[in-house]
């Protein structure tokens, strides 16, 4: 019998997870059973994915850079990647702003719901605010300073330091190109085979993906807030989801126009990564699979994907920036604050920067939203309004984040071939 494609297996795992979660909510003991006996397997699955993120970035990026023929090839690819990432993020924020100004979800939030939400989620919102406080106080060049690790081993120890690892890998790969071939060969051979081992590891981990997503989804269902909250925030949720759907439309259009790839093939090829991003809410945890999808299914050369994707997972978050724009304006509308044109331009800039600064982990986009709110003069306590639906929206925006990275990698690969 022909083996079911991975995206179907994952989809079946997710559906069973949701169903099982729904059935278990009918029993008084259901939530405990899932939290104690099922959820840990989901956590283990995410941990194994995260476990290989740093070695994968190191090995694949060093390999990618050292495989390049010369330095100008690197700068060509680097420049195109950064410009495309900026353009897609700016498009995302603009779509977000456009749609939230059109639908105006904040105006429909009743006075009572607003007070209820503010009271129930004030504590959770305050926690996110205090995490963001550190970022807010930083000087304008702090991001640049943070890019350079003072100790590579401590950078390697923390998944939150992806950019520092990327910086080191780029530098190491560059040095490898610059020394004589005879000297670089042993290191290159070693890195090549480490890279192969890691790719094999990803294959092995993906065999467990259907079970992993089953556990994750079942836990999300039993831990979800009551359906009434979703109703109260329905219009806001719909606005974010419509914006994200428009982003998908934008990606398939530019991929089709620039590369000529069939839309169906593109979406089918990237679907395992999208589903995994949806289940884990983390672009970093999804990175190994995103890399596998674009190289195996979408014909992107390894030297392009290994450069473009790790950087994208860390700095390119189109779904997050769109969500931040919608959320900021929604909160302003709910508080009856009128945002003029220059305030909205400010949101475009800060949401772009805030999404670049968001870590590729669950809930990070909401932390950085504090900065967007502060800059636009919107009360930060307003975070409490959107807290209840943040997790499901995080799942959706993370899927868009990885789709954006994959699209840019396909386009960069095409542009480099044309040259
Ligand atoms: N969870 C998102 C990601 O990993 C970031 C966010 O919270 O928006 O891409």
Tab-separated table of C-alpha atoms and ligand atoms in Angstrom:
chain	number	residue	atom	x	y	z
A	1	UNK	CA	0.000	0.000	0.000
A	2	UNK	CA	1.231	3.500	-0.815
A	3	UNK	CA	2.273	5.436	2.267
A	4	UNK	CA	0.089	8.418	3.125
A	5	UNK	CA	1.840	11.749	2.440
A	6	UNK	CA	3.219	13.480	5.511
A	7	UNK	CA	0.833	16.428	5.398
A	8	UNK	CA	-2.133	14.032	5.457
A	9	UNK	CA	-0.658	12.129	8.373
A	10	UNK	CA	-0.170	15.371	10.287
A	11	UNK	CA	-3.668	16.575	9.417
A	12	UNK	CA	-5.168	13.297	10.638
A	13	UNK	CA	-3.127	13.546	13.858
A	14	UNK	CA	-4.395	17.100	14.386
A	15	UNK	CA	-8.026	16.170	13.725
A	16	UNK	CA	-7.908	13.242	16.126
A	17	UNK	CA	-6.254	15.509	18.689
A	18	UNK	CA	-9.069	18.069	18.444
A	19	UNK	CA	-11.744	15.349	18.552
A	20	UNK	CA	-10.165	13.605	21.509
A	21	UNK	CA	-9.818	16.939	23.328
A	22	UNK	CA	-13.494	17.761	22.681
A	23	UNK	CA	-14.641	14.342	23.913
A	24	UNK	CA	-12.513	14.621	27.046
A	25	UNK	CA	-13.935	18.051	27.932
A	26	UNK	CA	-17.242	16.229	28.501
A	27	UNK	CA	-15.782	14.403	31.498
A	28	UNK	CA	-14.806	16.018	34.776
A	29	UNK	CA	-11.478	14.152	34.793
A	30	UNK	CA	-10.847	14.771	31.064
A	31	UNK	CA	-8.690	17.851	31.377
A	32	UNK	CA	-6.434	16.260	33.995
A	33	UNK	CA	-5.981	13.097	31.987
A	34	UNK	CA	-4.869	15.085	28.954
A	35	UNK	CA	-2.676	17.526	30.862
A	36	UNK	CA	-0.979	14.749	32.870
A	37	UNK	CA	-0.758	11.948	30.316
A	38	UNK	CA	-1.021	13.344	26.797
A	39	UNK	CA	0.360	16.889	26.850
A	40	UNK	CA	3.868	15.790	27.979
A	41	UNK	CA	4.278	13.918	24.677
A	42	UNK	CA	3.488	17.126	22.806
A	43	UNK	CA	6.070	18.961	24.887
A	44	UNK	CA	8.624	16.234	24.192
A	45	UNK	CA	7.901	16.527	20.465
A	46	UNK	CA	8.488	20.299	20.495
A	47	UNK	CA	11.649	19.807	22.563
A	48	UNK	CA	13.119	17.328	20.084
A	49	UNK	CA	12.435	19.755	17.263
A	50	UNK	CA	14.033	22.611	19.186
A	51	UNK	CA	16.896	20.377	20.191
A	52	UNK	CA	18.171	20.214	16.650
A	53	UNK	CA	17.509	23.857	15.750
A	54	UNK	CA	20.904	25.217	16.867
A	55	UNK	CA	23.059	22.378	15.445
A	56	UNK	CA	21.016	22.571	12.233
A	57	UNK	CA	21.579	26.305	11.827
A	58	UNK	CA	25.282	25.932	12.567
A	59	UNK	CA	25.942	23.023	10.248
A	60	UNK	CA	23.709	24.080	7.378
A	61	UNK	CA	24.704	27.729	7.402
A	62	UNK	CA	28.441	27.007	7.590
A	63	UNK	CA	28.009	24.448	4.828
A	64	UNK	CA	25.877	26.856	2.784
A	65	UNK	CA	28.376	29.693	3.004
A	66	UNK	CA	31.478	27.571	2.524
A	67	UNK	CA	29.946	25.945	-0.583
A	68	UNK	CA	29.711	29.365	-2.245
A	69	UNK	CA	32.222	30.032	-4.963
A	70	UNK	CA	33.049	33.543	-3.839
A	71	UNK	CA	32.094	36.326	-1.486
A	72	UNK	CA	30.076	38.282	-4.052
A	73	UNK	CA	27.678	35.329	-4.324
A	74	UNK	CA	27.072	35.692	-0.597
A	75	UNK	CA	26.435	39.415	-0.738
A	76	UNK	CA	24.073	38.962	-3.715
A	77	UNK	CA	22.042	36.445	-1.817
A	78	UNK	CA	22.182	38.424	1.435
A	79	UNK	CA	20.989	41.649	-0.126
A	80	UNK	CA	18.090	40.033	-1.990
A	81	UNK	CA	17.035	38.130	1.106
A	82	UNK	CA	16.970	41.166	3.385
A	83	UNK	CA	15.164	43.377	0.847
A	84	UNK	CA	12.516	40.727	0.197
A	85	UNK	CA	12.004	40.110	3.899
A	86	UNK	CA	11.494	43.812	4.505
A	87	UNK	CA	9.086	44.136	1.592
A	88	UNK	CA	6.931	41.199	2.688
A	89	UNK	CA	6.808	42.496	6.260
A	90	UNK	CA	5.799	46.001	5.146
A	91	UNK	CA	3.096	44.474	2.935
A	92	UNK	CA	1.820	42.443	5.871
A	93	UNK	CA	1.568	45.448	8.204
A	94	UNK	CA	-0.150	47.494	5.514
A	95	UNK	CA	-2.689	44.735	4.859
A	96	UNK	CA	-3.275	44.493	8.612
A	97	UNK	CA	-3.848	48.223	8.949
A	98	UNK	CA	-6.084	48.352	5.896
A	99	UNK	CA	-8.336	45.552	7.031
A	100	UNK	CA	-8.646	46.669	10.664
A	101	UNK	CA	-9.600	50.177	9.557
A	102	UNK	CA	-12.158	48.674	7.210
A	103	UNK	CA	-13.806	46.196	9.587
A	104	UNK	CA	-13.321	48.298	12.759
A	105	UNK	CA	-13.677	45.331	15.146
A	106	UNK	CA	-12.920	47.444	18.247
A	107	UNK	CA	-15.988	49.620	17.810
A	108	UNK	CA	-18.296	46.641	18.276
A	109	UNK	CA	-16.851	45.564	21.630
A	110	UNK	CA	-19.487	46.257	24.272
A	111	UNK	CA	-18.665	48.241	27.399
A	112	UNK	CA	-19.392	45.234	29.666
A	113	UNK	CA	-17.207	42.805	27.686
A	114	UNK	CA	-14.407	45.347	27.729
A	115	UNK	CA	-14.538	45.731	31.505
A	116	UNK	CA	-14.816	41.956	32.003
A	117	UNK	CA	-11.791	41.250	29.814
A	118	UNK	CA	-9.752	44.010	31.409
A	119	UNK	CA	-10.492	42.624	34.882
A	120	UNK	CA	-9.929	38.947	34.095
A	121	UNK	CA	-6.693	39.255	32.151
A	122	UNK	CA	-5.039	42.228	33.843
A	123	UNK	CA	-2.475	40.000	35.599
A	124	UNK	CA	-1.461	38.045	32.499
A	125	UNK	CA	-1.156	41.272	30.536
A	126	UNK	CA	1.049	42.799	33.238
A	127	UNK	CA	3.442	39.835	32.984
A	128	UNK	CA	3.902	40.359	29.234
A	129	UNK	CA	4.332	44.066	29.837
A	130	UNK	CA	7.174	43.539	32.298
A	131	UNK	CA	9.011	41.249	29.864
A	132	UNK	CA	8.747	43.925	27.203
A	133	UNK	CA	9.899	46.683	29.562
A	134	UNK	CA	13.538	45.541	29.218
A	135	UNK	CA	13.344	45.842	25.423
A	136	UNK	CA	11.670	49.230	25.574
A	137	UNK	CA	14.448	50.783	27.652
A	138	UNK	CA	17.170	49.612	25.269
A	139	UNK	CA	19.081	52.172	23.157
A	140	UNK	CA	18.622	52.389	19.371
A	141	UNK	CA	21.702	50.308	18.556
A	142	UNK	CA	21.117	47.637	21.187
A	143	UNK	CA	19.819	45.181	18.550
A	144	UNK	CA	23.120	45.504	16.697
A	145	UNK	CA	25.125	44.949	19.873
A	146	UNK	CA	23.010	41.885	20.715
A	147	UNK	CA	23.840	40.389	17.338
A	148	UNK	CA	27.439	39.714	18.298
A	149	UNK	CA	27.992	37.082	20.974
A	150	UNK	CA	30.820	37.615	23.440
A	151	UNK	CA	31.042	33.893	23.996
A	152	UNK	CA	29.955	31.458	21.313
A	153	UNK	CA	29.377	28.612	23.755
A	154	UNK	CA	26.928	30.592	25.826
A	155	UNK	CA	25.181	31.736	22.623
A	156	UNK	CA	24.817	28.097	21.584
A	157	UNK	CA	23.179	27.280	24.892
A	158	UNK	CA	20.112	29.405	24.374
A	159	UNK	CA	17.569	28.929	21.578
A	160	UNK	CA	16.657	32.586	22.017
A	161	UNK	CA	20.075	33.556	20.667
A	162	UNK	CA	19.510	32.329	17.124
A	163	UNK	CA	20.750	35.564	15.591
A	164	UNK	CA	24.063	35.285	17.443
A	165	UNK	CA	24.456	31.717	16.242
A	166	UNK	CA	23.687	32.847	12.693
A	167	UNK	CA	26.285	35.609	13.005
A	168	UNK	CA	28.948	33.142	14.141
A	169	UNK	CA	28.057	30.580	11.471
A	170	UNK	CA	28.264	33.216	8.709
A	171	UNK	CA	31.640	34.393	9.942
A	172	UNK	CA	32.971	30.845	10.292
A	173	UNK	CA	31.744	29.878	6.822
A	174	UNK	CA	33.313	33.006	5.378
A	175	UNK	CA	36.685	32.238	6.948
A	176	UNK	CA	36.437	28.721	5.573
A	177	UNK	CA	36.063	30.107	2.041
A	178	UNK	CA	39.036	32.395	2.541
A	179	UNK	CA	41.619	29.790	3.608
A	180	UNK	CA	43.328	27.479	1.097
A	181	UNK	CA	41.226	24.488	-0.061
A	182	UNK	CA	43.705	21.973	1.280
A	183	UNK	CA	43.388	23.402	4.771
A	184	UNK	CA	39.630	23.832	4.743
A	185	UNK	CA	38.826	20.364	3.397
A	186	UNK	CA	38.853	18.389	6.678
A	187	UNK	CA	36.571	20.910	8.413
A	188	UNK	CA	34.274	21.087	5.397
A	189	UNK	CA	34.014	17.310	5.182
A	190	UNK	CA	33.213	17.136	8.849
A	191	UNK	CA	30.528	19.831	8.605
A	192	UNK	CA	29.049	18.139	5.518
A	193	UNK	CA	28.615	14.884	7.305
A	194	UNK	CA	27.228	16.531	10.455
A	195	UNK	CA	24.730	18.191	8.159
A	196	UNK	CA	23.713	14.834	6.689
A	197	UNK	CA	23.294	13.354	10.143
A	198	UNK	CA	21.025	16.212	11.162
A	199	UNK	CA	18.906	15.852	8.032
A	200	UNK	CA	18.477	12.167	8.852
A	201	UNK	CA	17.517	13.116	12.400
A	202	UNK	CA	14.779	15.365	11.013
A	203	UNK	CA	13.418	12.436	8.988
A	204	UNK	CA	13.325	10.320	12.113
A	205	UNK	CA	11.652	13.008	14.192
A	206	UNK	CA	9.044	13.571	11.523
A	207	UNK	CA	7.965	9.944	11.802
A	208	UNK	CA	6.551	10.887	15.199
A	209	UNK	CA	4.944	14.141	14.003
A	210	UNK	CA	1.367	12.818	13.687
A	211	UNK	CA	1.465	11.664	17.326
A	212	UNK	CA	3.185	14.851	18.469
A	213	UNK	CA	0.556	17.113	16.902
A	214	UNK	CA	-2.210	14.866	18.275
A	215	UNK	CA	-0.930	15.503	21.804
A	216	UNK	CA	-0.424	19.238	21.222
A	217	UNK	CA	-3.874	19.814	19.772
A	218	UNK	CA	-5.678	17.732	22.408
A	219	UNK	CA	-3.992	19.833	25.118
A	220	UNK	CA	-4.843	23.105	23.378
A	221	UNK	CA	-8.518	22.112	23.160
A	222	UNK	CA	-8.907	21.230	26.844
A	223	UNK	CA	-7.009	24.312	27.961
A	224	UNK	CA	-8.845	26.745	25.651
A	225	UNK	CA	-10.867	29.537	27.265
A	226	UNK	CA	-14.659	29.400	27.133
A	227	UNK	CA	-16.398	29.773	23.815
A	228	UNK	CA	-18.136	32.971	25.035
A	229	UNK	CA	-14.847	34.817	24.959
A	230	UNK	CA	-14.341	33.821	21.353
A	231	UNK	CA	-17.772	35.220	20.564
A	232	UNK	CA	-16.975	38.505	22.279
A	233	UNK	CA	-13.735	38.812	20.359
A	234	UNK	CA	-15.164	37.238	17.219
A	235	UNK	CA	-14.833	40.234	14.942
A	236	UNK	CA	-11.244	40.878	16.033
A	237	UNK	CA	-10.354	37.207	15.446
A	238	UNK	CA	-12.023	37.281	12.028
A	239	UNK	CA	-10.129	40.467	11.112
A	240	UNK	CA	-6.742	38.887	11.929
A	241	UNK	CA	-7.623	35.679	10.093
A	242	UNK	CA	-8.850	37.553	6.989
A	243	UNK	CA	-5.599	39.542	6.952
A	244	UNK	CA	-3.540	36.346	7.229
A	245	UNK	CA	-5.563	34.758	4.421
A	246	UNK	CA	-4.784	37.788	2.250
A	247	UNK	CA	-1.095	37.235	2.993
A	248	UNK	CA	-1.347	33.676	1.654
A	249	UNK	CA	-2.928	35.137	-1.473
A	250	UNK	CA	-0.045	37.608	-1.715
A	251	UNK	CA	2.582	34.832	-1.395
A	252	UNK	CA	1.054	32.523	-3.969
A	253	UNK	CA	0.702	35.439	-6.364
A	254	UNK	CA	4.306	36.620	-6.104
A	255	UNK	CA	5.671	33.066	-6.158
A	256	UNK	CA	3.596	32.324	-9.255
A	257	UNK	CA	4.561	35.558	-11.039
A	258	UNK	CA	8.270	35.481	-10.215
A	259	UNK	CA	9.018	31.768	-10.311
A	260	UNK	CA	6.158	30.365	-12.403
A	261	UNK	CA	5.568	27.650	-9.789
A	262	UNK	CA	2.081	26.163	-9.729
A	263	UNK	CA	0.113	27.407	-6.723
A	264	UNK	CA	-1.079	23.899	-5.837
A	265	UNK	CA	2.449	22.493	-5.874
A	266	UNK	CA	3.728	25.341	-3.734
A	267	UNK	CA	1.031	24.930	-1.095
A	268	UNK	CA	1.296	21.148	-1.095
A	269	UNK	CA	5.059	21.279	-0.764
A	270	UNK	CA	5.030	23.658	2.170
A	271	UNK	CA	1.963	22.205	3.950
A	272	UNK	CA	3.830	19.938	6.437
A	273	UNK	CA	5.708	23.013	7.717
A	274	UNK	CA	2.508	25.081	7.865
A	275	UNK	CA	0.693	22.396	9.825
A	276	UNK	CA	3.574	21.963	12.196
A	277	UNK	CA	3.852	25.712	12.719
A	278	UNK	CA	0.133	25.748	13.480
A	279	UNK	CA	0.499	22.942	16.033
A	280	UNK	CA	3.647	24.220	17.746
A	281	UNK	CA	3.233	28.042	17.449
A	282	UNK	CA	6.974	28.271	16.968
A	283	UNK	CA	8.834	29.103	13.763
A	284	UNK	CA	12.093	28.032	15.394
A	285	UNK	CA	10.763	24.573	16.220
A	286	UNK	CA	9.377	24.314	12.679
A	287	UNK	CA	12.618	25.407	10.991
A	288	UNK	CA	14.029	21.899	10.374
A	289	UNK	CA	10.848	20.899	8.574
A	290	UNK	CA	10.579	24.159	6.618
A	291	UNK	CA	14.093	23.500	5.331
A	292	UNK	CA	13.258	19.959	4.354
A	293	UNK	CA	10.052	21.029	2.559
A	294	UNK	CA	11.645	23.729	0.410
A	295	UNK	CA	14.684	21.688	-0.576
A	296	UNK	CA	12.965	18.348	-1.154
A	297	UNK	CA	9.600	19.476	-2.508
A	298	UNK	CA	10.126	22.945	-3.903
A	299	UNK	CA	13.530	22.544	-5.534
A	300	UNK	CA	15.309	25.287	-3.622
A	301	UNK	CA	19.074	24.625	-3.549
A	302	UNK	CA	20.429	23.723	-0.144
A	303	UNK	CA	22.876	26.617	-0.239
A	304	UNK	CA	19.969	29.039	-0.596
A	305	UNK	CA	17.583	27.443	1.890
A	306	UNK	CA	20.284	27.009	4.514
A	307	UNK	CA	21.029	30.721	4.330
A	308	UNK	CA	17.585	32.255	3.793
A	309	UNK	CA	15.451	30.149	6.147
A	310	UNK	CA	17.316	30.370	9.484
A	311	UNK	CA	17.521	34.131	9.036
A	312	UNK	CA	13.839	34.257	8.085
A	313	UNK	CA	12.740	32.176	11.063
A	314	UNK	CA	14.441	34.725	13.279
A	315	UNK	CA	13.677	38.073	11.655
A	316	UNK	CA	10.891	37.633	9.105
A	317	UNK	CA	7.515	37.359	10.803
A	318	UNK	CA	4.869	38.639	8.448
A	319	UNK	CA	1.967	37.016	10.294
A	320	UNK	CA	3.195	38.514	13.557
A	321	UNK	CA	3.590	42.023	12.147
A	322	UNK	CA	0.112	41.888	10.596
A	323	UNK	CA	-1.352	40.721	13.893
A	324	UNK	CA	0.464	43.474	15.798
A	325	UNK	CA	-0.976	46.148	13.515
A	326	UNK	CA	-4.519	44.767	13.811
A	327	UNK	CA	-4.241	44.289	17.584
A	328	UNK	CA	-2.886	47.792	18.189
A	329	UNK	CA	-5.657	49.489	16.218
A	330	UNK	CA	-8.300	47.160	17.727
A	331	UNK	CA	-7.250	48.148	21.249
A	332	UNK	CA	-7.239	51.825	20.283
A	333	UNK	CA	-10.744	51.490	18.817
A	334	UNK	CA	-11.968	49.668	21.931
A	335	UNK	CA	-10.715	52.527	24.110
A	336	UNK	CA	-12.198	55.089	21.752
A	337	UNK	CA	-8.786	56.495	20.778
A	338	UNK	CA	-8.644	58.090	17.362
A	339	UNK	CA	-5.446	57.201	15.527
A	340	UNK	CA	-4.525	59.807	12.948
A	341	UNK	CA	-2.494	59.206	9.789
A	342	UNK	CA	0.903	59.814	11.367
A	343	UNK	CA	0.064	57.489	14.279
A	344	UNK	CA	-0.781	54.771	11.728
A	345	UNK	CA	2.513	55.339	9.886
A	346	UNK	CA	4.212	54.999	13.276
A	347	UNK	CA	2.460	51.636	13.697
A	348	UNK	CA	3.805	50.473	10.312
A	349	UNK	CA	7.346	51.247	11.423
A	350	UNK	CA	7.148	49.897	14.951
A	351	UNK	CA	5.236	46.743	13.968
A	352	UNK	CA	7.893	46.029	11.337
A	353	UNK	CA	10.676	46.433	13.902
A	354	UNK	CA	8.742	44.665	16.658
A	355	UNK	CA	8.155	41.628	14.449
A	356	UNK	CA	11.855	41.495	13.563
A	357	UNK	CA	12.621	41.582	17.280
A	358	UNK	CA	10.060	38.915	18.219
A	359	UNK	CA	11.564	35.563	19.145
A	360	UNK	CA	10.372	32.568	17.137
A	361	UNK	CA	8.552	31.044	20.097
A	362	UNK	CA	4.909	30.908	21.241
A	363	UNK	CA	3.477	34.219	22.432
A	364	UNK	CA	6.520	36.326	21.521
A	365	UNK	CA	4.524	38.536	19.162
A	366	UNK	CA	2.294	39.631	22.018
A	367	UNK	CA	5.240	40.661	24.170
A	368	UNK	CA	6.606	42.868	21.418
A	369	UNK	CA	3.138	44.306	20.806
A	370	UNK	CA	3.709	46.289	24.013
A	371	UNK	CA	6.303	48.344	22.154
A	372	UNK	CA	3.917	49.112	19.303
A	373	UNK	CA	1.247	50.186	21.793
A	374	UNK	CA	3.641	52.353	23.783
A	375	UNK	CA	4.903	54.141	20.707
A	376	UNK	CA	1.382	54.878	19.465
A	377	UNK	CA	0.230	56.093	22.885
A	378	UNK	CA	-2.314	53.268	23.282
A	379	UNK	CA	-2.836	52.011	26.887
A	380	UNK	CA	-0.711	48.884	27.353
A	381	UNK	CA	-3.288	47.467	29.748
A	382	UNK	CA	-5.302	46.891	26.572
A	383	UNK	CA	-3.321	43.670	26.112
A	384	UNK	CA	-5.826	42.141	28.518
A	385	UNK	CA	-8.512	42.619	25.873
A	386	UNK	CA	-6.924	40.251	23.386
A	387	UNK	CA	-5.279	37.773	25.737
A	388	UNK	CA	-8.007	35.140	25.583
A	389	UNK	CA	-7.696	34.510	21.861
A	390	UNK	CA	-3.963	34.983	21.533
A	391	UNK	CA	-3.010	31.310	21.381
A	392	UNK	CA	-5.236	30.349	18.427
A	393	UNK	CA	-4.155	33.490	16.594
A	394	UNK	CA	-0.519	32.675	17.406
A	395	UNK	CA	-1.014	29.287	15.741
A	396	UNK	CA	-2.361	30.956	12.600
A	397	UNK	CA	0.245	33.725	12.430
A	398	UNK	CA	3.113	31.271	12.923
A	399	UNK	CA	1.888	29.317	9.869
A	400	UNK	CA	2.025	32.547	7.888
A	401	UNK	CA	5.478	33.348	9.264
A	402	UNK	CA	6.933	30.112	7.897
A	403	UNK	CA	5.029	30.433	4.612
A	404	UNK	CA	6.623	33.863	4.173
A	405	UNK	CA	10.119	32.490	4.803
A	406	UNK	CA	9.539	29.647	2.357
A	407	UNK	CA	8.191	31.995	-0.337
A	408	UNK	CA	11.210	34.280	-0.047
A	409	UNK	CA	13.585	31.313	-0.283
A	410	UNK	CA	11.921	30.160	-3.512
A	411	UNK	CA	12.072	33.666	-4.954
A	412	UNK	CA	15.719	34.207	-3.948
A	413	UNK	CA	16.642	30.874	-5.524
A	414	UNK	CA	14.923	31.917	-8.752
A	415	UNK	CA	16.470	35.405	-8.787
A	416	UNK	CA	19.966	33.983	-8.335
A	417	UNK	CA	19.436	31.608	-11.257
A	418	UNK	CA	18.265	34.429	-13.522
A	419	UNK	CA	21.386	36.465	-12.828
B	1	LIG	N1	4.890	32.305	17.583
B	1	LIG	C1	5.393	33.139	16.530
B	1	LIG	C2	6.520	32.431	15.802
B	1	LIG	O1	7.195	31.606	16.361
B	1	LIG	C3	5.836	34.480	17.023
B	1	LIG	C4	4.643	35.231	17.551
B	1	LIG	O2	4.302	35.086	18.731
B	1	LIG	O3	3.994	35.935	16.772
B	1	LIG	O4	6.750	32.691	14.642
